[in-house]
mmCIF file of C-alpha atoms in Angstrom:
data_model
loop_
_atom_site.group_PDB
_atom_site.id
_atom_site.type_symbol
_atom_site.label_atom_id
_atom_site.label_comp_id
_atom_site.label_asym_id
_atom_site.label_seq_id
_atom_site.Cartn_x
_atom_site.Cartn_y
_atom_site.Cartn_z
ATOM 1 C CA MET A 1 56.709 192.397 107.707
ATOM 2 C CA ALA A 2 57.453 195.955 108.898
ATOM 3 C CA PRO A 3 55.922 196.554 112.421
ATOM 4 C CA ARG A 4 53.594 199.152 113.194
ATOM 5 C CA GLY A 5 54.657 202.694 113.450
ATOM 6 C CA VAL A 6 57.971 201.904 111.261
ATOM 7 C CA ALA A 7 57.889 203.331 107.791
ATOM 8 C CA THR A 8 58.183 201.177 105.056
ATOM 9 C CA PRO A 9 61.042 202.485 102.478
ATOM 10 C CA ASP A 10 60.122 202.754 98.943
ATOM 11 C CA VAL A 11 56.217 201.763 99.963
ATOM 12 C CA ARG A 12 54.849 202.691 96.308
ATOM 13 C CA GLU A 13 57.686 200.208 94.468
ATOM 14 C CA ARG A 14 57.305 197.456 96.723
ATOM 15 C CA LEU A 15 53.425 197.576 96.401
ATOM 16 C CA PHE A 16 53.894 197.655 92.818
ATOM 17 C CA ALA A 17 56.204 195.072 92.362
ATOM 18 C CA ALA A 18 54.089 193.086 94.876
ATOM 19 C CA ALA A 19 51.122 193.408 92.618
ATOM 20 C CA GLU A 20 53.198 192.347 89.447
ATOM 21 C CA ARG A 21 54.329 189.153 90.677
ATOM 22 C CA ILE A 22 50.696 188.526 91.456
ATOM 23 C CA VAL A 23 49.039 188.992 88.243
ATOM 24 C CA GLU A 24 51.482 187.083 86.278
ATOM 25 C CA LYS A 25 51.517 184.142 88.469
ATOM 26 C CA ASP A 26 47.875 184.285 89.439
ATOM 27 C CA GLY A 27 46.175 186.344 86.906
ATOM 28 C CA PRO A 28 44.079 189.568 87.533
ATOM 29 C CA GLY A 29 41.508 188.173 89.741
ATOM 30 C CA ALA A 30 43.869 187.156 92.235
ATOM 31 C CA LEU A 31 45.019 190.973 92.921
ATOM 32 C CA THR A 32 42.977 192.514 96.365
ATOM 33 C CA SER A 33 44.428 194.700 98.390
ATOM 34 C CA ARG A 34 45.215 192.174 101.313
ATOM 35 C CA SER A 35 47.122 190.025 98.436
ATOM 36 C CA VAL A 36 49.374 192.580 97.969
ATOM 37 C CA THR A 37 50.645 193.402 101.145
ATOM 38 C CA ALA A 38 50.382 189.771 102.077
ATOM 39 C CA GLU A 39 53.187 189.420 98.770
ATOM 40 C CA ALA A 40 55.330 192.757 99.695
ATOM 41 C CA GLY A 41 55.085 191.709 103.321
ATOM 42 C CA CYS A 42 53.485 194.850 104.519
ATOM 43 C CA ALA A 43 50.963 195.683 107.199
ATOM 44 C CA LYS A 44 47.441 194.805 105.550
ATOM 45 C CA GLY A 45 46.212 198.366 105.494
ATOM 46 C CA LEU A 46 49.492 199.695 104.182
ATOM 47 C CA LEU A 47 48.117 199.787 100.410
ATOM 48 C CA HIS A 48 44.928 201.980 101.449
ATOM 49 C CA ALA A 49 47.247 204.232 103.399
ATOM 50 C CA HIS A 50 48.685 205.422 100.054
ATOM 51 C CA PHE A 51 46.062 205.098 97.798
ATOM 52 C CA ALA A 52 42.374 205.817 97.637
ATOM 53 C CA GLY A 53 41.514 202.267 96.943
ATOM 54 C CA LEU A 54 42.563 199.176 94.668
ATOM 55 C CA ASP A 55 41.269 201.067 91.309
ATOM 56 C CA GLU A 56 43.633 204.039 92.037
ATOM 57 C CA PHE A 57 46.377 201.631 92.880
ATOM 58 C CA VAL A 58 45.940 199.688 89.807
ATOM 59 C CA ALA A 59 45.958 203.026 87.685
ATOM 60 C CA GLU A 60 48.956 204.397 89.404
ATOM 61 C CA LEU A 61 51.025 200.884 88.921
ATOM 62 C CA CYS A 62 50.084 201.002 85.071
ATOM 63 C CA LEU A 63 50.873 204.596 84.913
ATOM 64 C CA ASP A 64 54.344 204.297 86.756
ATOM 65 C CA ARG A 65 55.262 201.552 84.303
ATOM 66 C CA PHE A 66 54.492 203.460 81.412
ATOM 67 C CA ALA A 67 56.485 206.449 82.672
ATOM 68 C CA ARG A 68 59.586 204.101 83.027
ATOM 69 C CA THR A 69 59.317 202.911 79.513
ATOM 70 C CA ALA A 70 58.929 206.418 78.001
ATOM 71 C CA ALA A 71 61.892 207.373 79.887
ATOM 72 C CA ARG A 72 63.999 204.365 78.722
ATOM 73 C CA ALA A 73 62.363 205.510 75.161
ATOM 74 C CA ARG A 74 63.706 208.844 75.810
ATOM 75 C CA GLU A 75 67.248 207.600 76.170
ATOM 76 C CA LEU A 76 67.656 205.560 72.862
ATOM 77 C CA SER A 77 69.047 208.816 71.072
ATOM 78 C CA ARG A 78 72.019 208.431 73.047
ATOM 79 C CA LEU A 79 72.427 204.737 71.736
ATOM 80 C CA ALA A 80 72.604 206.675 67.893
ATOM 81 C CA GLY A 81 75.528 204.829 66.116
ATOM 82 C CA ARG A 82 75.848 202.260 68.574
ATOM 83 C CA GLY A 83 75.317 198.705 68.530
ATOM 84 C CA THR A 84 72.688 197.643 65.960
ATOM 85 C CA VAL A 85 69.179 199.779 65.270
ATOM 86 C CA ALA A 86 67.411 196.571 65.390
ATOM 87 C CA GLU A 87 68.620 195.518 68.894
ATOM 88 C CA ASN A 88 68.000 199.382 69.944
ATOM 89 C CA LEU A 89 64.967 199.762 69.047
ATOM 90 C CA GLY A 90 63.971 195.920 69.721
ATOM 91 C CA ALA A 91 65.418 196.401 73.565
ATOM 92 C CA VAL A 92 62.673 199.326 73.956
ATOM 93 C CA ALA A 93 59.835 197.500 72.726
ATOM 94 C CA LEU A 94 60.241 194.453 74.955
ATOM 95 C CA MET A 95 60.306 196.685 77.934
ATOM 96 C CA LEU A 96 56.521 197.213 77.523
ATOM 97 C CA PHE A 97 56.422 193.225 78.106
ATOM 98 C CA ASP A 98 58.767 193.332 81.563
ATOM 99 C CA SER A 99 56.932 193.003 84.742
ATOM 100 C CA GLY A 100 53.784 190.997 83.550
ATOM 101 C CA GLY A 101 53.086 194.113 80.859
ATOM 102 C CA PRO A 102 50.417 191.838 79.354
ATOM 103 C CA ALA A 103 49.042 190.624 82.892
ATOM 104 C CA LEU A 104 49.019 194.250 84.004
ATOM 105 C CA SER A 105 47.096 195.514 80.589
ATOM 106 C CA GLY A 106 44.705 192.815 81.255
ATOM 107 C CA LEU A 107 44.389 193.887 84.940
ATOM 108 C CA ALA A 108 43.381 197.476 83.670
ATOM 109 C CA MET A 109 40.613 196.084 81.669
ATOM 110 C CA THR A 110 38.981 194.141 83.982
ATOM 111 C CA ARG A 111 38.874 197.500 85.994
ATOM 112 C CA PRO A 112 36.980 199.838 84.491
ATOM 113 C CA ALA A 113 37.397 203.024 87.065
ATOM 114 C CA ALA A 114 41.143 202.026 86.463
ATOM 115 C CA ALA A 115 41.153 201.918 83.172
ATOM 116 C CA LEU A 116 39.161 205.640 83.412
ATOM 117 C CA ARG A 117 42.269 206.801 85.161
ATOM 118 C CA ILE A 118 44.692 206.043 83.296
ATOM 119 C CA ARG A 119 42.985 207.488 80.154
ATOM 120 C CA THR A 120 42.376 210.617 81.858
ATOM 121 C CA ALA A 121 46.210 210.950 83.203
ATOM 122 C CA LEU A 122 47.317 210.168 79.296
ATOM 123 C CA GLU A 123 44.932 212.864 77.936
ATOM 124 C CA GLU A 124 46.320 215.116 80.544
ATOM 125 C CA GLY A 125 49.792 214.503 79.540
ATOM 126 C CA ALA A 126 51.216 211.512 81.738
ATOM 127 C CA PRO A 127 53.740 209.760 79.594
ATOM 128 C CA GLY A 128 52.467 206.583 77.725
ATOM 129 C CA PHE A 129 52.417 205.108 74.403
ATOM 130 C CA ALA A 130 52.403 208.880 72.379
ATOM 131 C CA ALA A 131 55.574 209.594 74.423
ATOM 132 C CA ILE A 132 57.225 206.423 73.610
ATOM 133 C CA GLN A 133 56.541 206.629 69.877
ATOM 134 C CA GLU A 134 57.819 210.113 69.630
ATOM 135 C CA ALA A 135 61.032 208.772 71.167
ATOM 136 C CA VAL A 136 61.434 206.242 68.901
ATOM 137 C CA THR A 137 61.038 208.594 66.052
ATOM 138 C CA GLY A 138 63.586 210.696 66.974
ATOM 139 C CA TYR A 139 66.188 208.079 67.648
ATOM 140 C CA LEU A 140 65.384 206.726 64.278
ATOM 141 C CA LYS A 141 65.916 210.475 62.544
ATOM 142 C CA GLU A 142 69.490 210.367 64.595
ATOM 143 C CA GLU A 143 70.167 206.973 62.959
ATOM 144 C CA GLN A 144 69.250 208.316 59.414
ATOM 145 C CA ARG A 145 71.267 211.423 60.139
ATOM 146 C CA LEU A 146 73.947 208.911 60.944
ATOM 147 C CA GLY A 147 73.866 207.134 57.749
ATOM 148 C CA ARG A 148 72.783 203.915 59.289
ATOM 149 C CA LEU A 149 68.991 204.204 58.293
ATOM 150 C CA ALA A 150 68.035 204.437 54.782
ATOM 151 C CA HIS A 151 66.583 208.197 53.890
ATOM 152 C CA THR A 152 63.720 206.350 52.244
ATOM 153 C CA LEU A 153 62.396 204.704 55.530
ATOM 154 C CA ASP A 154 59.748 206.897 57.041
ATOM 155 C CA PRO A 155 60.437 207.277 60.971
ATOM 156 C CA HIS A 156 57.187 208.363 62.144
ATOM 157 C CA THR A 157 55.473 205.054 60.348
ATOM 158 C CA VAL A 158 57.909 202.779 61.931
ATOM 159 C CA ALA A 159 57.424 204.237 65.235
ATOM 160 C CA LEU A 160 53.723 204.206 64.986
ATOM 161 C CA ALA A 161 53.955 200.442 63.617
ATOM 162 C CA VAL A 162 56.267 199.434 66.568
ATOM 163 C CA VAL A 163 53.921 201.307 69.399
ATOM 164 C CA GLY A 164 50.964 200.092 67.673
ATOM 165 C CA THR A 165 52.189 196.749 67.361
ATOM 166 C CA ALA A 166 52.998 196.518 71.028
ATOM 167 C CA HIS A 167 49.725 198.322 72.318
ATOM 168 C CA HIS A 168 47.700 195.633 70.094
ATOM 169 C CA LEU A 169 49.684 192.709 71.645
ATOM 170 C CA LEU A 170 49.395 193.629 75.267
ATOM 171 C CA MET A 171 45.915 194.139 74.758
ATOM 172 C CA THR A 172 45.133 190.308 73.394
ATOM 173 C CA SER A 173 47.755 188.833 75.719
ATOM 174 C CA TRP A 174 46.987 187.388 79.139
ATOM 175 C CA PRO A 175 48.644 184.590 81.419
ATOM 176 C CA GLY A 176 48.587 181.312 79.268
ATOM 177 C CA THR A 177 48.560 182.709 76.088
ATOM 178 C CA PRO A 178 51.930 182.698 73.582
ATOM 179 C CA ASP A 179 54.458 184.943 74.672
ATOM 180 C CA PRO A 180 54.260 187.948 72.401
ATOM 181 C CA ARG A 181 58.151 189.152 72.385
ATOM 182 C CA PRO A 182 59.081 187.025 69.892
ATOM 183 C CA ALA A 183 56.620 188.769 67.563
ATOM 184 C CA MET A 184 57.531 191.865 68.434
ATOM 185 C CA THR A 185 61.077 191.201 67.936
ATOM 186 C CA ARG A 186 60.384 189.793 64.510
ATOM 187 C CA LEU A 187 58.466 193.157 63.708
ATOM 188 C CA VAL A 188 60.914 195.093 64.414
ATOM 189 C CA THR A 189 63.830 193.533 62.358
ATOM 190 C CA ALA A 190 61.541 193.864 59.521
ATOM 191 C CA LEU A 191 60.911 196.813 59.816
ATOM 192 C CA VAL A 192 64.223 197.878 60.280
ATOM 193 C CA HIS A 193 65.664 195.846 57.298
ATOM 194 C CA SER A 194 63.123 196.691 55.224
ATOM 195 C CA ALA A 195 65.585 200.087 54.248
ATOM 196 C CA PRO A 196 68.663 198.795 53.212
ATOM 197 C CA LEU A 197 71.260 200.233 55.605
ATOM 198 C CA GLN A 198 74.057 202.621 53.820
ATOM 199 C CA ASP A 199 77.574 202.324 54.537
ATOM 200 C CA GLY A 200 78.166 205.909 55.718
ATOM 201 C CA PRO A 201 76.615 209.382 56.095
ATOM 202 C CA PRO A 202 74.741 210.655 52.872
ATOM 203 C CA ALA A 203 76.908 212.098 50.511
ATOM 204 C CA PRO A 204 76.453 215.768 50.415
ATOM 205 C CA ALA A 205 74.529 217.259 47.293
ATOM 206 C CA ARG A 206 76.137 218.441 44.087
ATOM 207 C CA HIS A 207 75.863 222.143 42.600
ATOM 208 C CA THR A 208 75.504 222.119 39.037
#
């Protein structure tokens, strides 16, 4: 534990990671400011020194994890032409379930004030599901340009299906329920394989 008067490095991330461990192990009801600081090995008042209260802390935690996933999704376009489309898309989709994603969603739902903060931040442009959907759409369009996805596939619809399903699974999963990730993987595979892969880039149009 950091002694009084000594700064705790990366305090936000340290507290966030501690909260994730608590809710994933013991559920949302176990999360208190004291349990977080105890799990993080910090002074008892450290959380309230950086956040106005537990609701703000929970909101900032969820928004931080949304932003991380959105940043990872934006990197998808760099993978175009490499690996397989299903693997690349699946990796981003499954990131939403990393670090206790379902448990964190359940935590936010049990705290209306935190949920309102999250909603307000997303409405004001904080990266969330909309940013992830946009990045997935861009990636699929790039794979189409490279000829690795048929042009009959609708990138917008596939991206909506992936992100919408992830949102549904997050909202209906909590500690003790079946792992939602296998269902997410099956969906991604089914969507990608619904339009056959092409052998190469689309042939140029022929003029008569």
